[in-house]
Coordinates of C-alpha atoms in Angstrom, one line a residue:
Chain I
X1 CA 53.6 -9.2 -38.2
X2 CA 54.7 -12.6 -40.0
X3 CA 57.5 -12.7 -42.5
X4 CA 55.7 -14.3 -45.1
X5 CA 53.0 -12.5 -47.7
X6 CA 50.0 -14.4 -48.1
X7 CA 49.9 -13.5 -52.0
X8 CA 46.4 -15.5 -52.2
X9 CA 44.2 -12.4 -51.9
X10 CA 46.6 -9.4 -52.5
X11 CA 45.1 -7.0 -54.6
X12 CA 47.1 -5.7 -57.7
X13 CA 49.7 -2.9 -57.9
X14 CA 50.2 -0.8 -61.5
X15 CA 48.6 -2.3 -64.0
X16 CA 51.4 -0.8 -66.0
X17 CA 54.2 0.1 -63.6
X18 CA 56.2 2.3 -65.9
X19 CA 53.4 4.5 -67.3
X20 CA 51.0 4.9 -64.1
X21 CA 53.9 5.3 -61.9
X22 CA 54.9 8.6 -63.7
X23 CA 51.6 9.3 -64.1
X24 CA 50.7 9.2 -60.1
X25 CA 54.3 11.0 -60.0
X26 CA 53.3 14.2 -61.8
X27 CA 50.0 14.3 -59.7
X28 CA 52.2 14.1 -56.2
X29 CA 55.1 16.9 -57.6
X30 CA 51.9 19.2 -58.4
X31 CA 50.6 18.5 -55.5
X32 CA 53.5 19.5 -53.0
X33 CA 54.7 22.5 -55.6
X34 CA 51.2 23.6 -55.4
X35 CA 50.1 23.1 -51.8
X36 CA 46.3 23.2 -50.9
X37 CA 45.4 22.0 -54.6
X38 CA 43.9 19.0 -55.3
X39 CA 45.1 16.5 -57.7
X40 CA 42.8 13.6 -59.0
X41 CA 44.9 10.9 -59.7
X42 CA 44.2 9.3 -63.0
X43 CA 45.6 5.9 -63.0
X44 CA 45.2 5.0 -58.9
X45 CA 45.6 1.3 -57.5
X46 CA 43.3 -0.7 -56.6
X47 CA 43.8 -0.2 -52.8
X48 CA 44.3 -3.1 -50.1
X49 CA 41.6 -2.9 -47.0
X50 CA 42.8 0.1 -45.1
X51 CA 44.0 2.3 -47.6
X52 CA 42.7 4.8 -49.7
X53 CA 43.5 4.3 -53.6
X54 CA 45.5 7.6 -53.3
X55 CA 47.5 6.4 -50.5
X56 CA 48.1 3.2 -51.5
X57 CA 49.5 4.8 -55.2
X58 CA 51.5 7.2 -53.4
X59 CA 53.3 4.4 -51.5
X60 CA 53.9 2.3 -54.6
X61 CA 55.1 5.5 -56.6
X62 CA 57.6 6.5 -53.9
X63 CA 58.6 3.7 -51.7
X64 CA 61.4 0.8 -51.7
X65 CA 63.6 -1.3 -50.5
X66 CA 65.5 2.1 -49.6
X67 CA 62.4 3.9 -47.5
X68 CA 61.4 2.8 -44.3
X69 CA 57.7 3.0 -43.9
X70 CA 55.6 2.9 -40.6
X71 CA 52.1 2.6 -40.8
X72 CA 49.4 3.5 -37.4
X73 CA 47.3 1.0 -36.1
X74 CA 44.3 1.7 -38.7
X75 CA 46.3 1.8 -41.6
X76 CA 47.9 -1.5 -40.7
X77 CA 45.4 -4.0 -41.3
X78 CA 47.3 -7.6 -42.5
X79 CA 46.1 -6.5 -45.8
X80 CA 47.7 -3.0 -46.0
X81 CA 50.9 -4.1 -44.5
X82 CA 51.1 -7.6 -47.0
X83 CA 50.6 -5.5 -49.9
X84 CA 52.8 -2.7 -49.3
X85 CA 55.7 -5.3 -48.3
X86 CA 54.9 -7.3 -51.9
X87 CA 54.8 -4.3 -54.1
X88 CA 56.9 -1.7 -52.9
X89 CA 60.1 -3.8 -50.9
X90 CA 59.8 -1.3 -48.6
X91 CA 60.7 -2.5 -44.9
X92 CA 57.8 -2.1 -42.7
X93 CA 59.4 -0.7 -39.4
X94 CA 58.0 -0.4 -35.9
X95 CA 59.1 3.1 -34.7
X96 CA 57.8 6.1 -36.5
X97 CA 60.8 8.4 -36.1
X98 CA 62.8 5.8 -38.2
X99 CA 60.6 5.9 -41.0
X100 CA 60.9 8.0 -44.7
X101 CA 57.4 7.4 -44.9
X102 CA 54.6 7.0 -42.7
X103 CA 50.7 5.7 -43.6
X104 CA 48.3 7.4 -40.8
X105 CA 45.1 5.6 -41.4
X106 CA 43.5 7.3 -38.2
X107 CA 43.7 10.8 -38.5
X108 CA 42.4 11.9 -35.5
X109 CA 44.4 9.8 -33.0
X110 CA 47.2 10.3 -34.7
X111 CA 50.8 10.6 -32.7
X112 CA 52.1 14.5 -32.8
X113 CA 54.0 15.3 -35.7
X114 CA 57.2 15.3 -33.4
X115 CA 57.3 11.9 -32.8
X116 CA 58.3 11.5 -37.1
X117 CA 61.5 12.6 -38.3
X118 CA 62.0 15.7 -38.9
X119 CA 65.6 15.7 -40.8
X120 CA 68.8 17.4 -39.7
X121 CA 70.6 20.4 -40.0
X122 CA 72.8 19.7 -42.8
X123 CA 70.3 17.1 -44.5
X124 CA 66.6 18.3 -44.5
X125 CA 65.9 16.3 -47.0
X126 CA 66.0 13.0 -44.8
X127 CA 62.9 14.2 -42.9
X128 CA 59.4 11.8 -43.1
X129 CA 56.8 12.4 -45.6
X130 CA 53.2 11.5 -43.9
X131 CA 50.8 10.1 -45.7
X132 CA 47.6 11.0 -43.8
X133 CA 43.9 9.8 -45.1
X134 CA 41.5 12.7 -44.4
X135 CA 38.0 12.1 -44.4
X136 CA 37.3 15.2 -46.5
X137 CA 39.6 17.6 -49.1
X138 CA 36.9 20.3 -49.2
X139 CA 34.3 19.8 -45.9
X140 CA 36.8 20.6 -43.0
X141 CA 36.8 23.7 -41.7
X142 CA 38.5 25.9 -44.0
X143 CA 41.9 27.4 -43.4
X144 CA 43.9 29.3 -44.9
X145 CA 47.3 28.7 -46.3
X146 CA 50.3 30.8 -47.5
X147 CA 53.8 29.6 -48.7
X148 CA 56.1 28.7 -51.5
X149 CA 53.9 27.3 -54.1
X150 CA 51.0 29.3 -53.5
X151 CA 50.0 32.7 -55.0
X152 CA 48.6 34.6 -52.1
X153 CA 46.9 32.4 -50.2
X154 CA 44.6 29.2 -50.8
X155 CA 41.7 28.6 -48.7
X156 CA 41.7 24.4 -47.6
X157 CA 39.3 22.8 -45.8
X158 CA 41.1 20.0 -44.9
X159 CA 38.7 17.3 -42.8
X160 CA 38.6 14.8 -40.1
X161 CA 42.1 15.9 -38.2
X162 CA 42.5 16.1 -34.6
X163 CA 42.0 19.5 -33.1
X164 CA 45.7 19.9 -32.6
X165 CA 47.0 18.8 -35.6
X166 CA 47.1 23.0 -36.5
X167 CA 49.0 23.5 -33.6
X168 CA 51.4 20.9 -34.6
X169 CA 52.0 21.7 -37.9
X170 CA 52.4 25.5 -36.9
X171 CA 55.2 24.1 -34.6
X172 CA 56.2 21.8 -38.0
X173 CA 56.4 25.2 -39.3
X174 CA 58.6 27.1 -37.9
X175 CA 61.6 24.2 -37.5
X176 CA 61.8 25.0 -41.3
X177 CA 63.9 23.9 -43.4
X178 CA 63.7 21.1 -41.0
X179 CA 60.1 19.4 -40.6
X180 CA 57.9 16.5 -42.1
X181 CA 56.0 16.9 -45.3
X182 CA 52.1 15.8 -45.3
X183 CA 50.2 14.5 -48.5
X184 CA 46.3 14.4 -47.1
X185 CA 44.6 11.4 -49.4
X186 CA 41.0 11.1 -49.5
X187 CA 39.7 8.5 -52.3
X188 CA 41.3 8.6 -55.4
X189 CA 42.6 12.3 -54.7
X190 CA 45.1 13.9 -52.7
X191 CA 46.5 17.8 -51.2
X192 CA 49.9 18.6 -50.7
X193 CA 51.1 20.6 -47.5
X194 CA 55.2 20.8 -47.5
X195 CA 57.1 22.0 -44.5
X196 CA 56.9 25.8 -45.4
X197 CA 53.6 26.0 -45.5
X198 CA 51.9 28.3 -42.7
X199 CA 48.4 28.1 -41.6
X200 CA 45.9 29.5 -39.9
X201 CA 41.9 29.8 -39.1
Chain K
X1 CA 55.7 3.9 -77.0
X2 CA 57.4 1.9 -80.5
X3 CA 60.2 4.3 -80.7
X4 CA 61.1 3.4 -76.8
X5 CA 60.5 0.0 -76.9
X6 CA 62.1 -0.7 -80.1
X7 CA 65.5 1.1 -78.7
X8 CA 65.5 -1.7 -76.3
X9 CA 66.1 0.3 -72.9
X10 CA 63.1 1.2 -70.3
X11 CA 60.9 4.8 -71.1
X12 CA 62.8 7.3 -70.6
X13 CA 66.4 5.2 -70.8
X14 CA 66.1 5.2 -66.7
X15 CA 65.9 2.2 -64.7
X16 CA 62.4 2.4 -62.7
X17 CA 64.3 2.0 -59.3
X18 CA 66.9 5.3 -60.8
X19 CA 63.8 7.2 -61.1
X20 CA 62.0 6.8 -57.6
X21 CA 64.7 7.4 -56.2
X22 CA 65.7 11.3 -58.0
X23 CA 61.3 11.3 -57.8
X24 CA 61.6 11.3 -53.7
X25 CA 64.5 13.8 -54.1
X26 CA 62.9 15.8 -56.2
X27 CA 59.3 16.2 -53.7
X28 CA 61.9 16.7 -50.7
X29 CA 63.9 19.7 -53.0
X30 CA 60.5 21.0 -53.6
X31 CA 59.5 20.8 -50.1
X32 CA 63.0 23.1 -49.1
X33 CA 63.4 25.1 -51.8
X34 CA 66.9 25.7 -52.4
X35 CA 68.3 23.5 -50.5
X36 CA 70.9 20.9 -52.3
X37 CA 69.9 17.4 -52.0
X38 CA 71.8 14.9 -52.6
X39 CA 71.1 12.2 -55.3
X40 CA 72.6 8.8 -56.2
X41 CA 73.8 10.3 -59.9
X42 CA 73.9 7.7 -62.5
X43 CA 76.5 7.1 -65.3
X44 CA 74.7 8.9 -68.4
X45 CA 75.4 8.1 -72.2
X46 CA 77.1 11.2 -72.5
X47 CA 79.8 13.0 -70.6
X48 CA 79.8 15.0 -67.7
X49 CA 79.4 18.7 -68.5
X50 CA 76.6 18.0 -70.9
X51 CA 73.5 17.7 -69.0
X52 CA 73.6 14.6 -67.3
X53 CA 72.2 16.0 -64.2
X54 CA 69.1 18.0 -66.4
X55 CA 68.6 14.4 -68.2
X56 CA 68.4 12.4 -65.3
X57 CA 65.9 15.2 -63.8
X58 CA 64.2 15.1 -67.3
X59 CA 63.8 11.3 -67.7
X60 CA 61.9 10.9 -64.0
X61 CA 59.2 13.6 -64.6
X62 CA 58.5 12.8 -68.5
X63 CA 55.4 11.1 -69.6
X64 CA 53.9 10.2 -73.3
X65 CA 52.0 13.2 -73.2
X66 CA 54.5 15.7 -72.7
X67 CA 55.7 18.6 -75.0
X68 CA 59.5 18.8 -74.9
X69 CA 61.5 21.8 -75.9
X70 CA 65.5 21.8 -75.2
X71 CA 67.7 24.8 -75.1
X72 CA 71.0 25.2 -75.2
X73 CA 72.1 29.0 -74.5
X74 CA 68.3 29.9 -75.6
X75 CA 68.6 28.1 -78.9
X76 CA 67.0 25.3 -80.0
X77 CA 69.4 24.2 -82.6
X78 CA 72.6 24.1 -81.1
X79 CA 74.8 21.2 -80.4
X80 CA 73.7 20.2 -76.5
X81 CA 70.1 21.0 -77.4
X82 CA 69.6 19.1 -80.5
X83 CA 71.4 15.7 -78.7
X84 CA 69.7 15.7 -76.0
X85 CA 66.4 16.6 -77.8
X86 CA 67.4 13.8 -80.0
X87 CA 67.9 11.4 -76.6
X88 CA 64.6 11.9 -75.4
X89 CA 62.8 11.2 -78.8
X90 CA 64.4 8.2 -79.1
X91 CA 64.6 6.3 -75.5
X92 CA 60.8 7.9 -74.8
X93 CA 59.4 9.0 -78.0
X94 CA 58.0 12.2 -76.7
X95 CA 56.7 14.8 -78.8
X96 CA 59.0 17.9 -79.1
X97 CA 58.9 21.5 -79.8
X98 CA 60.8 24.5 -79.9
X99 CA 57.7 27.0 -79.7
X100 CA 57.5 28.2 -75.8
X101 CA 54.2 28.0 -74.8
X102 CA 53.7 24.5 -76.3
X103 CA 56.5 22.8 -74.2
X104 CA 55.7 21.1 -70.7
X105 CA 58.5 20.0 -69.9
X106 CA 61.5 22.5 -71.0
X107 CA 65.3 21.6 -70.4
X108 CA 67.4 24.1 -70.4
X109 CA 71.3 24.8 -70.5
X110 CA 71.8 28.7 -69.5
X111 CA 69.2 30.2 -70.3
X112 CA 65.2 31.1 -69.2
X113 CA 62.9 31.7 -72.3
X114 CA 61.7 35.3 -73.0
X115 CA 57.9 34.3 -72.9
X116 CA 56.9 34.1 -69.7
X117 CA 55.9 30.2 -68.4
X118 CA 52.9 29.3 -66.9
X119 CA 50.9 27.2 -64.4
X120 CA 51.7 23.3 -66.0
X121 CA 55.1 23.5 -67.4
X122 CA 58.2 22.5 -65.8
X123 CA 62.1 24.0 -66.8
X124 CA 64.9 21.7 -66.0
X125 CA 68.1 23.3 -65.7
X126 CA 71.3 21.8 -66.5
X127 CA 73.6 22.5 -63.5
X128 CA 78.0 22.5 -63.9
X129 CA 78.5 23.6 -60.2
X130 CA 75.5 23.7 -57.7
X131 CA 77.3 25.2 -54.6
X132 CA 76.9 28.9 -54.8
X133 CA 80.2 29.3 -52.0
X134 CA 82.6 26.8 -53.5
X135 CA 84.9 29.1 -55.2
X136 CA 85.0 30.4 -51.5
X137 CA 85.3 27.6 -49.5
X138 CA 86.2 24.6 -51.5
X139 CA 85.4 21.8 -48.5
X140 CA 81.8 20.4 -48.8
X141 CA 82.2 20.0 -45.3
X142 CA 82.3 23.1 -44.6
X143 CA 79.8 24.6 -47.2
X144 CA 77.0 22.4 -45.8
X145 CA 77.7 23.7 -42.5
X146 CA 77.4 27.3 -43.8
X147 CA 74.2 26.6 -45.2
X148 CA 72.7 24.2 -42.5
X149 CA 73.3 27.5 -39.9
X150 CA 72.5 30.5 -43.1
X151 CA 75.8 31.4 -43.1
X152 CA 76.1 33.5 -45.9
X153 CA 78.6 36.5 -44.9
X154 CA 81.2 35.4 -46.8
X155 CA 79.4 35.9 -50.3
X156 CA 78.2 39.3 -49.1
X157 CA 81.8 40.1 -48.8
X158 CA 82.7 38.7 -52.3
X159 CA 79.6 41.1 -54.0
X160 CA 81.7 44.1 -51.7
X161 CA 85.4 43.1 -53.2
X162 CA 83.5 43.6 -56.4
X163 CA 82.2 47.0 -55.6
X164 CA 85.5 48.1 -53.8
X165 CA 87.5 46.8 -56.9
X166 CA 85.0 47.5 -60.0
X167 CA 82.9 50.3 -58.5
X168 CA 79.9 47.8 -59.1
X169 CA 78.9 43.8 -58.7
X170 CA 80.8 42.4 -61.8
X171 CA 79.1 39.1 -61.7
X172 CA 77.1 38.6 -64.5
X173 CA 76.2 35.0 -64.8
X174 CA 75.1 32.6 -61.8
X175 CA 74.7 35.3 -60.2
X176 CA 73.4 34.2 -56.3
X177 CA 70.2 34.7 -54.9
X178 CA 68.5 34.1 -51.5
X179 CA 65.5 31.4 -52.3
X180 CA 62.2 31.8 -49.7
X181 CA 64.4 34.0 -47.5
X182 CA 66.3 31.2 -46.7
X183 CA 69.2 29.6 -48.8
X184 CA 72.3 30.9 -50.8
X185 CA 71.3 29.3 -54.3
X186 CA 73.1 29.5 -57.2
X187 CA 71.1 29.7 -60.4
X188 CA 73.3 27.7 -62.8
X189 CA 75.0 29.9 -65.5
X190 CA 72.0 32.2 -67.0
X191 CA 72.9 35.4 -67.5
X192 CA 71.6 37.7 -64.4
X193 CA 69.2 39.0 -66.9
X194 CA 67.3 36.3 -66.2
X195 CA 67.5 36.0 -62.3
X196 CA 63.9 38.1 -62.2
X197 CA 62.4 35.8 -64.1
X198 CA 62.8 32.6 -61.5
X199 CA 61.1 35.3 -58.5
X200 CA 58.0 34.1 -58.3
X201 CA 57.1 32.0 -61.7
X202 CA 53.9 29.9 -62.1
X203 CA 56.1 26.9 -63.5
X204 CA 58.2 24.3 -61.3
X205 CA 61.7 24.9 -61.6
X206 CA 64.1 22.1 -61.4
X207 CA 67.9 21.8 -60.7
X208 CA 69.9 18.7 -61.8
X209 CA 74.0 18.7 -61.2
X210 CA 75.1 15.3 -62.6
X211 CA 78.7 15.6 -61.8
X212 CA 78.3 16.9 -58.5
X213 CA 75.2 14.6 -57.4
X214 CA 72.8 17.5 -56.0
X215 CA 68.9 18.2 -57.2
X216 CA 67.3 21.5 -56.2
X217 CA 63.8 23.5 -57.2
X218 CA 62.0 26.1 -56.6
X219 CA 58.5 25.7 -56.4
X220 CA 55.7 28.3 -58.5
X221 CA 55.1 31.5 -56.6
X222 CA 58.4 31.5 -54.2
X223 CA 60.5 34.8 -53.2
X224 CA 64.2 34.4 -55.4
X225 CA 65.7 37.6 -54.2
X226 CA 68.8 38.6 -56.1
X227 CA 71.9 38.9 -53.2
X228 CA 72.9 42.9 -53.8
X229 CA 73.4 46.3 -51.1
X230 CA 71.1 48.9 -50.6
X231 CA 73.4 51.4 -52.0
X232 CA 74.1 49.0 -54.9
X233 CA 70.6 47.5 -55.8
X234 CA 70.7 44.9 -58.5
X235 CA 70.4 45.6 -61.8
X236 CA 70.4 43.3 -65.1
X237 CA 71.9 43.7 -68.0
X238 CA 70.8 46.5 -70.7
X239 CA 71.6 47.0 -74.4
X240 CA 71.9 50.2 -76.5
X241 CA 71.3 48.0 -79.6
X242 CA 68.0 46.2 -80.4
X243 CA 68.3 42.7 -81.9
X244 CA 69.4 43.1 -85.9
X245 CA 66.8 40.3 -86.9
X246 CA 63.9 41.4 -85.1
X247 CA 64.0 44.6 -83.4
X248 CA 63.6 43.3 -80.0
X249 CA 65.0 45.8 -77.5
X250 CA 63.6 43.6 -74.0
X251 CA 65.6 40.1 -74.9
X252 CA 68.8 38.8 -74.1
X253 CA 71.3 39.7 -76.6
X254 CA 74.1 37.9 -78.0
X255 CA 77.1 39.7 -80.0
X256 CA 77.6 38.3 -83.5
X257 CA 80.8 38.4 -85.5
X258 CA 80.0 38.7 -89.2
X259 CA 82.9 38.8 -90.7
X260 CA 87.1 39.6 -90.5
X261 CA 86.2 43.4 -91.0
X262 CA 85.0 44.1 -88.0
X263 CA 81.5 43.9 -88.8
X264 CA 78.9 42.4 -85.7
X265 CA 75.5 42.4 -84.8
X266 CA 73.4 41.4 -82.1
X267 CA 70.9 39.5 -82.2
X268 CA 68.2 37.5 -79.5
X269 CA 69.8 34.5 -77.9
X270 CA 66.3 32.9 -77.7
X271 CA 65.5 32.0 -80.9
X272 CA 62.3 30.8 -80.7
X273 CA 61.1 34.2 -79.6
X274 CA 63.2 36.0 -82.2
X275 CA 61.9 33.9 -84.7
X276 CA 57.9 34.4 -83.6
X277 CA 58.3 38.1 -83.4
X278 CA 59.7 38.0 -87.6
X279 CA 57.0 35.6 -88.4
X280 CA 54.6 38.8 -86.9
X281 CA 56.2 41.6 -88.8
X282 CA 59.1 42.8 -86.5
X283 CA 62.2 43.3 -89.2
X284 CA 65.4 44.6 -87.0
X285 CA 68.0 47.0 -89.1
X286 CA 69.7 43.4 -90.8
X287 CA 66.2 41.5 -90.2
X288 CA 65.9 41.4 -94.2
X289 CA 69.1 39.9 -95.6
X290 CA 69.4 37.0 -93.3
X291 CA 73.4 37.5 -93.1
X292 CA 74.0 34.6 -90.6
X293 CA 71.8 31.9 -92.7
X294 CA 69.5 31.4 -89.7
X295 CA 66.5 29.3 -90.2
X296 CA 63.6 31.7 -91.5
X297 CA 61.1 28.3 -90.3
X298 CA 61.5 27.5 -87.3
X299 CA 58.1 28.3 -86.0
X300 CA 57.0 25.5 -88.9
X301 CA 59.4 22.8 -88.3
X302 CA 60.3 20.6 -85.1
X303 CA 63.4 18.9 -84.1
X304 CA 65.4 18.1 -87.1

């Protein structure tokens, strides 16, 4: 990684940072107080090689100079990385448990979600939110879900994980309130999944 | 946008760096509902006690497009309401409303609207004291221990003294409750009439304390369990009267005086559902003569 952005080819952030930033904003609150639905965003990014639009607009809605971010091997093409660093501040760090954030471009290689932060006791809220770039909302095989946020349950066919993503997150699961939060981006949309979320087959 | 950019400060009178930040607090509050997160609280244009927290909440989920309705005690046209109704038309030139159903974004000071909310709209409430155990154990310390490890004995025991005191739970406002079976919540002051309401609603509810620096929420479709004993369920409040303007006998009322004599009425607190069930025909016992000069309009007219 080299300290200095090559600003020669970055692609643009916000065309208009105030109003698309609340606009991608609402789309990500839906999307983790309604888990399993999927929200379109309407103003996304153009996004860098190696990032979806809707990854790439969730990082520049949320992230700073205050939010580590970590990013796998496939999300962290020079591209990705020069962009986020340009646009959002945010420090690019090596180890994924020190990260707020995390950008998993290769979903099913991905490190176990215990290797990310899960919070602490008294502070929950400092746990990693994972930004993971599914190859389908709607194709995977289709689980169900049940939680706060959802009225009985929602059917989500999530696809492209590794087969024991489940059995992580089930695991994720029942640390609650401790545990990381998961936005799945595909294109320009994304689904929600927060830490008290259960699923199964 | 003229009205925001002609007042000279950014949309929404937040700086964009203020917003991301209470924006991740507010996904992370979402994600443990309940659960009191801390927020870098910025010095508001008005004093502490009047919203700031609500506002701040407020200003980082509003857009151009949204509806915003304010109330203050369920009315629309009190003091806190009007201000701060009068804040946001100015530093983001939102459209606002005082009809219900229209609003999508609804701030609120003590009180949940009588008709119901639904999938799309969000209710910000305005929060004095966000720790449900601090008039029990004043060290923050201490209280964030109790709730890290559910430690919620103590406030059974408080709901008990009531009961071995006053034969029943004499709280009647902010009155605690258990949010997705897992953390001691308190409500903000609405009266514990409205506690049933917040059990699984289709809106986002949102917490902002601006003095004490905490944002919490409830997401749509979570258990809020009012705290109470098997031998002494929880119950809400209950009226013999019906409300003198419009008949209502399922709102929250509010006792009128109407003059030195002795003479008092009650009426609903939320006015905007008093005032749509008079505009369809319900006339309560003083629903005719209008004794406390209360708009007859308000369904017509917006903010003032």
């Amino acid at each position: 990684m080299t300290l200095a952005i090559d600003a020669r080819d970055l692609a643009p952030g916000f065309a208009d940072p105030v109003f698309d930033s609340q606009s991608a904003f609402r789309a990500i609150m839906n999307a983790i107080a309604y888990p399993g639905r999927i929200e379109r965003f309407r103003r996304p990014v153009a996004a860098p090689a190696g990032l979806s639009p809707a990854a790439a607009t969730i990082a520049l809605t949320l992230c700073d100079f205050e939010t580590p971010l970590w990013l796998d091997e496939s999300a962290a093409t020079e591209a990705a990385v020069a962009y986020l660093r340009f646009h959002s501040g945010a420090p690019i760090v090596d180890h994924a448990g020190r990260a707020r954030f995390c950008i998993i471009g290769g979903a099913a290689s991905a490190l176990p979600l215990h290797a990310f932060h899960a919070g602490e006791d008294k502070y929950p809220d400092r746990s990693a939110t994972l930004i993971i770039e599914a190859q389908s909302l709607t194709s995977g095989a289709p689980r169900r879900w049940r939680g706060p946020g959802i009225k009985g349950e929602r059917v989500v066919g999530v696809g492209g994980m590794k087969d024991s993503f489940w059995d992580e997150w089930t695991l994720n699961q029942t640390l609650y309130p401790l545990g990381v939060d998961v936005f799945f981006a595909c294109g320009e949309e994304i689904v929600g999944l927060p830490r008290g979320v259960a699923t199964e087959a | 946008m003229s009205g925001a950019r002609e007042s000279g400060y950014n949309f929404a009178y937040l700086d964009e760096q203020t917003k991301r930040m209470i924006r991740r607090t507010l996904l992370k509050a979402l994600a443990a509902p309940g659960y009191q997160a801390p927020f870098g609280g910025r010095e508001m244009p008005l004093a502490y006690g009047w919203g700031t927290g609500g506002i701040q909440v407020t200003a980082s989920v509003i857009g151009p497009e949204d509806v915003l309705k304010v109330i203050d005690q369920g009315a629309d046209d009190t003091t806190n309401a009007v201000s701060i109704r009068r804040f946001f038309q100015l530093v983001a030139d939102v459209e606002t409303t005082e009809a219900t159903e229209k609003a999508t974004v609804i701030q609120t000071r003590h009180r949940i609207p009588e008709a119901p909310l639904e999938e799309g709209q969000i209710i910000v409430y305005q929060v004095p004291q966000p720790e449900p155990l601090r008039h029990l154990e004043p060290r923050e310390v201490e209280t964030r221990k109790m709730h890290a490890y559910a430690e919620y004995g103590l406030m059974q025991v408080r709901l008990y003294e009531d009961i071995a005191r006053y034969g029943h739970i004499a709280t009647t406002y902010d009155y605690p409750v258990m949010v997705n079976g897992r953390y001691l919540m308190a409500p903000s002051p609405i009266p514990k009439f409205d506690n049933p309401k917040m059990q699984d609603n289709p809106a986002i509810q949102l917490f902002g304390a601006g003095r004490e620096k905490r944002i919490y929420a409830i997401p749509p479709y979570t258990s809020v369990r009012s705290l109470d004993f098997e031998d002494h369920p929880f119950r809400t409040q209950s009226w013999d009267q019906r409300c003198a303007l419009c008949d209502a006998d399922d709102s929250y009322l509010d006792e009128v005086i109407t003059d030195d004599r002795g003479g008092r009425m009650f009426v609903c607190s939320d006015t905007d559902y008093c005032a749509r069930r008079r505009a369809n025909g319900h006339v309560g016992a003083q629903g005719a003569i209008d004794p406390v000069g209360e708009k007859t309009d308000a369904l017509s007219g917006d903010a003032q």
